[in-house]
Coordinates of C-alpha atoms and ligand atoms in Angstrom, one line a residue:
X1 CA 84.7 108.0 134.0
X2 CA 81.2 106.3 133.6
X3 CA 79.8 107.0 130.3
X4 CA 76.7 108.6 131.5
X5 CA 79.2 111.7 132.7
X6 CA 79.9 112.4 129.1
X7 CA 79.4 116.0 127.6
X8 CA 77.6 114.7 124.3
X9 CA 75.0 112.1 125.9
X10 CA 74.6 114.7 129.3
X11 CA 73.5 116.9 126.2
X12 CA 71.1 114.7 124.8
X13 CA 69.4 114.0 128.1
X14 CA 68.8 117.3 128.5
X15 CA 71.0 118.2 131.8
X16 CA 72.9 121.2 132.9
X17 CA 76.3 121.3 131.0
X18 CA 79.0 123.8 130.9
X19 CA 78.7 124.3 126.8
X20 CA 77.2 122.7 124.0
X21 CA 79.1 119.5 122.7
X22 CA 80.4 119.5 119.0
X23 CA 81.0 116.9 116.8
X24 CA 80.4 116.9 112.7
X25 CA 78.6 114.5 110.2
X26 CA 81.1 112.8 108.3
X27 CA 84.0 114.3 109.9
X28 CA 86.0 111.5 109.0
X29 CA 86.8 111.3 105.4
X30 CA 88.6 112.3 102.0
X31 CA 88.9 116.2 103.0
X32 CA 91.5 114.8 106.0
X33 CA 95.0 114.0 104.5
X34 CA 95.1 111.0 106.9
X35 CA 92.2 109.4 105.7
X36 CA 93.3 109.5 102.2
X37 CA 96.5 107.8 103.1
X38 CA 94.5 105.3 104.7
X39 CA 92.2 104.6 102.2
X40 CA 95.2 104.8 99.4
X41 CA 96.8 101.5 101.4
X42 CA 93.2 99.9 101.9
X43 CA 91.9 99.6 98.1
X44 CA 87.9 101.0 98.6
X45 CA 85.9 102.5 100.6
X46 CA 84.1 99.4 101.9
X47 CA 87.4 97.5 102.3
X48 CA 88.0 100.2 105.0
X49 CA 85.0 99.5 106.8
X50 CA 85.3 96.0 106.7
X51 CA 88.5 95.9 108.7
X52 CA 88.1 97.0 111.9
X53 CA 91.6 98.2 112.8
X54 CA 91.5 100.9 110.1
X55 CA 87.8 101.7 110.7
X56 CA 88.6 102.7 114.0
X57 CA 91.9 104.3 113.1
X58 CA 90.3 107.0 110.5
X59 CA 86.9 107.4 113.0
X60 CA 89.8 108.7 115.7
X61 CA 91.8 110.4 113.6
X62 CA 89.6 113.5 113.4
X63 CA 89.3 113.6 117.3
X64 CA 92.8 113.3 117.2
X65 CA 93.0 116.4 114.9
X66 CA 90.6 118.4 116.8
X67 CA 89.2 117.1 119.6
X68 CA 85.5 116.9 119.6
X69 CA 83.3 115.4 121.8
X70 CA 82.0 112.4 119.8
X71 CA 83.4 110.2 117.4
X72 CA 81.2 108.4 114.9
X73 CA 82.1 105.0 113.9
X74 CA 83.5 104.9 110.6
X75 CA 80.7 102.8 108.5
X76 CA 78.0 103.6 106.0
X77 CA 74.1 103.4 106.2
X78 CA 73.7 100.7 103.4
X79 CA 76.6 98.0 104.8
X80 CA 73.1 96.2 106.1
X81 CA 71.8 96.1 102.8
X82 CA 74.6 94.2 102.1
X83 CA 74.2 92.0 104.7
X84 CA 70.6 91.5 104.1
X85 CA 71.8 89.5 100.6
X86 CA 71.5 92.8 98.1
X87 CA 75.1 93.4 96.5
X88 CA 76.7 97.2 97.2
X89 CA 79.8 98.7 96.2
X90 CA 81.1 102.0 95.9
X91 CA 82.9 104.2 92.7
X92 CA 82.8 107.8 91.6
X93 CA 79.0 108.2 91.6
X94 CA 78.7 106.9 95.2
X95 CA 77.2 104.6 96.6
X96 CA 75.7 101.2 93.5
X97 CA 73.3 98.3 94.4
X98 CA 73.6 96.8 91.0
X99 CA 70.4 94.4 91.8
X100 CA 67.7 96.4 93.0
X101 CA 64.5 95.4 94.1
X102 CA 61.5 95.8 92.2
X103 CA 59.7 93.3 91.8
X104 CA 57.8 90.7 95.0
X105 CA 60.6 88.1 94.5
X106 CA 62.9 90.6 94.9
X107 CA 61.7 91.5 98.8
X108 CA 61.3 87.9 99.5
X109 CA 64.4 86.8 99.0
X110 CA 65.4 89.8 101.3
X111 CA 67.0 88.5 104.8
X112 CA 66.6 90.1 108.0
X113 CA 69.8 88.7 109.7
X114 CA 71.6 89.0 112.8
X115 CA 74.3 91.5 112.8
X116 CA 76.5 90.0 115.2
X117 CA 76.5 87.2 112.8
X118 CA 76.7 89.2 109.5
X119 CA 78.4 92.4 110.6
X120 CA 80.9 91.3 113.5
X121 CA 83.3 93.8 111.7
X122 CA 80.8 96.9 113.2
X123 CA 81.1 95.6 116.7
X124 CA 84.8 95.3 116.3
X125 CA 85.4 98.7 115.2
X126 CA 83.5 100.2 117.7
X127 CA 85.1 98.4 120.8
X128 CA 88.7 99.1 118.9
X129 CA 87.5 102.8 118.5
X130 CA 86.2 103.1 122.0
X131 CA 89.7 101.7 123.5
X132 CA 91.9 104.1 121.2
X133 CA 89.3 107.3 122.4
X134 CA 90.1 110.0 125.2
X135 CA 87.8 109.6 128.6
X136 CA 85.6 112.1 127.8
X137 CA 84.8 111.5 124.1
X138 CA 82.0 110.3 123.5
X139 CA 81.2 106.9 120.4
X140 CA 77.9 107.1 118.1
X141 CA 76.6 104.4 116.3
X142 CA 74.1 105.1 113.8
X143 CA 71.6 103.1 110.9
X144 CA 70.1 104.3 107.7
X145 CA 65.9 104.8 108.4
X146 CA 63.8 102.2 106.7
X147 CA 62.5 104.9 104.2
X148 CA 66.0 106.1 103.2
X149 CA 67.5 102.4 102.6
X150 CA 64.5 101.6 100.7
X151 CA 65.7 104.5 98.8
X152 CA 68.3 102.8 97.8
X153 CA 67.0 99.7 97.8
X154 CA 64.6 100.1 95.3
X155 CA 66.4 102.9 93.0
X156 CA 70.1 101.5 93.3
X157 CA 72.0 103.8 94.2
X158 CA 71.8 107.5 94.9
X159 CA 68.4 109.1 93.1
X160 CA 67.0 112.4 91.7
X161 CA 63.4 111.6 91.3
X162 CA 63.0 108.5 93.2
X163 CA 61.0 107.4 90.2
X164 CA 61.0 103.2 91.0
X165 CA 60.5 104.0 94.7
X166 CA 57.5 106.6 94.3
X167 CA 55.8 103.8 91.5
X168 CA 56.0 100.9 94.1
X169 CA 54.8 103.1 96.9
X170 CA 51.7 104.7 95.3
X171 CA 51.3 101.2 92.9
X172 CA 52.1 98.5 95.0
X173 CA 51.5 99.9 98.7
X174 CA 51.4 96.4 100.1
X175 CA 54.9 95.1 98.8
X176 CA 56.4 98.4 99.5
X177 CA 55.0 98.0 103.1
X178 CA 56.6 94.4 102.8
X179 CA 60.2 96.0 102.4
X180 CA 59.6 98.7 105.1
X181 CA 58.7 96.5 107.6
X182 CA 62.1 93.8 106.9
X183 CA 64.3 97.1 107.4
X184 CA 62.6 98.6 110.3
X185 CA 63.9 95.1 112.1
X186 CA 66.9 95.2 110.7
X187 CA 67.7 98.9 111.8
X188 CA 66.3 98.4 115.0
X189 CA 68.9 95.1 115.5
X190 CA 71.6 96.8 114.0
X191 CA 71.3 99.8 116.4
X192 CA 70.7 97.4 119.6
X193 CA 74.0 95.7 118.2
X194 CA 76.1 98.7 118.5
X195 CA 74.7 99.9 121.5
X196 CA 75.9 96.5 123.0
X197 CA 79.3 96.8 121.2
X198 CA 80.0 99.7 122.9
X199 CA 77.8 103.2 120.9
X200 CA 76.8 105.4 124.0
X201 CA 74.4 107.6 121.4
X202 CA 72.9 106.5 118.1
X203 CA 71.8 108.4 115.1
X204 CA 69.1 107.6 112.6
X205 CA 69.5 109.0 109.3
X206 CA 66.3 109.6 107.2
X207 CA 68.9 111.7 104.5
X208 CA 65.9 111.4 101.7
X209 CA 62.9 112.1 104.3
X210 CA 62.9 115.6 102.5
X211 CA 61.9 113.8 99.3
X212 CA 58.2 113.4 100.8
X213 CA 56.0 115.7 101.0
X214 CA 54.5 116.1 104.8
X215 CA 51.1 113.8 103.8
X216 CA 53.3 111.0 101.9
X217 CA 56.1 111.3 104.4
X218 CA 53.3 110.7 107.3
X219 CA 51.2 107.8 104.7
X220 CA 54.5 106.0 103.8
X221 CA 57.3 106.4 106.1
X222 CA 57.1 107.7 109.5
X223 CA 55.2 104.9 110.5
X224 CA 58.4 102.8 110.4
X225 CA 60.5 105.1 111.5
X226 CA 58.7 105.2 114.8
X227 CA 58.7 101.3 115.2
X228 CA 62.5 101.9 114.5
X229 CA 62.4 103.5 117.6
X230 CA 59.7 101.2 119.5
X231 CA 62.0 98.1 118.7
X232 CA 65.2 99.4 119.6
X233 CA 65.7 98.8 123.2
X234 CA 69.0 100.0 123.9
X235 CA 69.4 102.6 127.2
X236 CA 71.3 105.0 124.8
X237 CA 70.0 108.3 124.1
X238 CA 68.9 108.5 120.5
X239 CA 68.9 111.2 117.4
X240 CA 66.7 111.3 114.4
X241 CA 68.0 113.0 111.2
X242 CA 66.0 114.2 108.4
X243 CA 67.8 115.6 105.5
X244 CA 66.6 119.2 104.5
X245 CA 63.1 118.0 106.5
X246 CA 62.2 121.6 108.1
X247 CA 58.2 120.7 106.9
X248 CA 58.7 117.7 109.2
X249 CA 60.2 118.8 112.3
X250 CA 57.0 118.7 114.5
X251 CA 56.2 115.1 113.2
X252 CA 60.1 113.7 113.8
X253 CA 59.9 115.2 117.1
X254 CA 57.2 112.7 117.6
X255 CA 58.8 109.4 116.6
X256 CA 60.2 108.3 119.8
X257 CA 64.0 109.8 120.3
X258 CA 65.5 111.8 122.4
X259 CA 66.9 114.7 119.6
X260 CA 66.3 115.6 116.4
X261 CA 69.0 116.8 114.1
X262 CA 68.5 119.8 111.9
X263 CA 69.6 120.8 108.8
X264 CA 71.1 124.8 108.4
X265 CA 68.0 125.6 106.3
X266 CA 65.7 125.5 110.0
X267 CA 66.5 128.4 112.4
X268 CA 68.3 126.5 115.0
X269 CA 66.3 128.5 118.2
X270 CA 62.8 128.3 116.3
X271 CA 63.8 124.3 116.5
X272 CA 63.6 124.3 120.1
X273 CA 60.5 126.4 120.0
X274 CA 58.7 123.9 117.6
X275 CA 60.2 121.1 119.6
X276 CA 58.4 122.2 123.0
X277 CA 61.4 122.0 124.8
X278 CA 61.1 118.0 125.3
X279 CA 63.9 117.3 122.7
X280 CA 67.7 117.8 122.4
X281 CA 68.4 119.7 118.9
X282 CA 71.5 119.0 116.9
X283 CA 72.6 121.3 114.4
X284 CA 73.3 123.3 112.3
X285 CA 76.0 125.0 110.8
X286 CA 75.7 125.0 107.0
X287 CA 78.5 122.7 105.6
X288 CA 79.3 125.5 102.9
X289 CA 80.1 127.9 105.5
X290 CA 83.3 125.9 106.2
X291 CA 84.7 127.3 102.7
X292 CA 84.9 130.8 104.2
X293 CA 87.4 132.0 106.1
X294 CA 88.4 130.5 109.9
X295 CA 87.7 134.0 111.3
X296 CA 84.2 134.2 109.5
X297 CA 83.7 129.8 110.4
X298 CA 84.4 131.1 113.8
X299 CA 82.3 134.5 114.1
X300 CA 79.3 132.2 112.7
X301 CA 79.8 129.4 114.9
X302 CA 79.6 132.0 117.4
X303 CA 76.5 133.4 116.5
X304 CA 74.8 130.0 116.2
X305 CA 75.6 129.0 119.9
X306 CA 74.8 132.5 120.9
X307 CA 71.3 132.1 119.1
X308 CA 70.8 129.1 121.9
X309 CA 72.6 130.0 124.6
X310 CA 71.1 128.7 128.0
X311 CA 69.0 126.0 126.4
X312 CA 69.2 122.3 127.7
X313 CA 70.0 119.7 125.2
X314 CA 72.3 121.9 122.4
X315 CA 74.6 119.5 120.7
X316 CA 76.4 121.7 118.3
X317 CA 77.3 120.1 114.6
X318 CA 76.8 121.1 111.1
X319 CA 73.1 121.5 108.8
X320 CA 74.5 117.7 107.0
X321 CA 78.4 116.0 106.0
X322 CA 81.4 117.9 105.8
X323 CA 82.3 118.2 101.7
X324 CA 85.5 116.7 100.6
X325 CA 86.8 119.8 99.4
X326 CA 86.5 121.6 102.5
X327 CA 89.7 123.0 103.9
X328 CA 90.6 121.0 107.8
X329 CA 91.5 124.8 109.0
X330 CA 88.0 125.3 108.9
X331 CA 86.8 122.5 110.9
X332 CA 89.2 123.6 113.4
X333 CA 88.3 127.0 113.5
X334 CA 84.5 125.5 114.4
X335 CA 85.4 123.0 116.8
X336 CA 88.0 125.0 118.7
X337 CA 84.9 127.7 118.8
X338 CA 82.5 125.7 120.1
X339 CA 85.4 123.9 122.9
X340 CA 86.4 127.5 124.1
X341 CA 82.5 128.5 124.1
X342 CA 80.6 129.2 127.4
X343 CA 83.7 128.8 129.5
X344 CA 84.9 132.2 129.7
X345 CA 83.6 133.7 126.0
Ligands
LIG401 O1 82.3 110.4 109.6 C1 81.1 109.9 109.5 O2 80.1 110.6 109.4 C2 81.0 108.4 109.7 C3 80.8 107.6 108.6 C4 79.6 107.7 107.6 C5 79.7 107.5 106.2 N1 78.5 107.5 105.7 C6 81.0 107.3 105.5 C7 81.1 107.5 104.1 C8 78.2 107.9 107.9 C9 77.5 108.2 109.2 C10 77.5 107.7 106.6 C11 76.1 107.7 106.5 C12 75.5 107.8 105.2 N2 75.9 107.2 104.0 C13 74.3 108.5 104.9 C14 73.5 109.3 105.9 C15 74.1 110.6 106.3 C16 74.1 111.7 105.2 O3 75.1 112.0 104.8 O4 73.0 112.1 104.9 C17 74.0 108.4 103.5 C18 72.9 109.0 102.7 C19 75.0 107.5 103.0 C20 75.1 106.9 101.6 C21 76.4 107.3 101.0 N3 77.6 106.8 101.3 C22 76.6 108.2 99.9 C23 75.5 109.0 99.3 C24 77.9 108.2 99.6 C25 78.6 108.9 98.5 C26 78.8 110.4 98.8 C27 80.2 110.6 99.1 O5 80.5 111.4 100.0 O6 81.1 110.1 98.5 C28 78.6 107.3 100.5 C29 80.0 107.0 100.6 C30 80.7 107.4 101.9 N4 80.2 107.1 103.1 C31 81.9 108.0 102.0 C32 82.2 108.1 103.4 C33 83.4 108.6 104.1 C34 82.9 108.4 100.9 C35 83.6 107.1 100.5 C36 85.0 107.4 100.0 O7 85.9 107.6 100.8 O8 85.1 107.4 98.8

């Protein structure tokens, strides 16, 4: 089957399909007893991603399980950062950059490298996970946007207030700028990596976009978001995500990919309204509605792809991640909806 012919990237180009793909943010992970048997034997998180043979075994195990129509490799936005020279590990509070930048010599000494070089463990994983999926599944690849890593970069893990990172942006503009424009040519390498390693649809992820408001978000981050998309030159369709970012849906729409991603606060038809029809909408089942029961996950799911029946460009997935606490049941009970959807139903 040549890629092109599958359901997910058919989707996001916007042709005729039979039903909407479905596939879930973070569906592989610690609410899958499989993955924490894996990760048990492995040691860490990041020990999992940096060996390809069990990075590809827990990013198939959920299509394995259920059968969706995309796998997403089994990685994590900030593995770049890593890469770039800025230490990362991960405990109970997530995600720690124990050295983060704030001050000039700081963004210097940041390196924009070559990911074949730095992260030949991604490329591996992907062309492991593409030869253990079915035909018709389809492989994502995805990056962190520039505004979200520096998120991280700057703060040092996971933050409420985004205190460092506002300071340097309204402070010292220029150096913040500085930072910006080293990620947005690393994203755009590391996605044109995994397109070449084998990702047939790519994801950006601006998680903390929602932090902004709609005149800082437009001053101080969209800007290299866009070039994201302007340097990437893969032939792979391509999906922006924004966190809770409903106030920015007309501006994401305009950054240069294919779909935009929506989180289960935006109403998922009013998307395609605001959207003008030129863009593929993912979304948006909120993740909390997989704690109710299958028959309510599945009368919901229901509703949702009722809500947009007949559209072009539908891909079916949840408002943001699956929780780790979430029973698998449920996940079944919205995939197996959205599979037997449209066919007969
Ligand atoms: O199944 C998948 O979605 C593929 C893998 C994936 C992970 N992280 C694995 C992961 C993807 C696509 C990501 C992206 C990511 N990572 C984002 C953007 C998407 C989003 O959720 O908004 C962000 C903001 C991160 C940063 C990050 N990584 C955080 C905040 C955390 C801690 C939260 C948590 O769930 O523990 C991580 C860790 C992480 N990334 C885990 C997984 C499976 C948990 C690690 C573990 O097993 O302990």
């Amino acid at each position: 089957m040549h890629s092109s012919e599958r359901l997910l990237i058919r989707a996001l180009r916007r042709e005729d399909v039979p039903r909407a793909p479905v596939w879930l943010m973070r569906q592989a992970g610690r609410y899958l007893p499989e993955y924490r048997a894996v990760r048990a034997k492995a040691g860490g998180f990041l020990e999992m991603v940096k060996a390809p043979e069990l990075a590809a075994e827990v990013t198939l195990q959920p299509v394995r399980r259920f059968g969706m129509d995309a796998a997403i490799l089994f990685s994590d936005i900030l593995v770049p950062l890593e890469a770039m020279g800025m230490p990362l590990l991960f405990d109970e509070r997530g995600p720690v950059l124990p050295e983060p930048l704030r001050e000039a010599r700081h963004v210097d000494a940041l390196e924009v490298v070559d990911p074949a070089a730095t992260m030949g463990f991604v490329g591996d994983a992907l062309r492991l996970t593409r030869a253990g999926l079915p035909d018709e599944t389809a492989l994502v690849g995805f990056c962190g946007a520039p505004f979200t890593l520096a998120s991280y970069a700057v703060e040092g893990g996971t933050s409420r207030n985004y205190a460092h990172l506002r300071r340097l942006m309204y402070h010292e503009t220029a150096l913040f700028e500085r930072l910006l424009d080293k990620l947005a040519e690393q994203v755009a390498r590391h996605l044109d990596y995994q397109a070449a390693c084998g990702a047939e649809a790519l994801v950006l992820f601006d998680t903390w976009a929602a932090a902004l408001t709609r005149e800082d978000y437009l001053r101080h981050a969209l800007p290299w978001t866009r070039r994201v998309f302007e340097r990437c030159t893969a032939a792979v369709p391509r999906v922006v995500f924004g966190g809770a970012a409903d106030h920015l849906l007309e501006d994401l729409a305009g950054v240069g990919a294919d779909g935009v991603a929506v989180d289960h606060r935006t109403d998922l038809a009013g998307a395609f309204e605001r959207t003008g029809g030129r863009l593929a909408v993912q979304g948006n089942l909120d993740p909390g509605a997989l704690f109710a029961p299958p028959a309510e996950v599945a009368r919901r799911t229901r509703a949702l792809l009722e809500s947009v029946a007949g559209r072009r460009g539908h891909v079916l997935n949840l408002g943001h991640g699956v929780m780790k606490e979430t029973d698998p049941e449920a996940v079944g009970a919205f995939v197996r909806t959205a599979l037997e959807f449209g066919g007969d139903a």
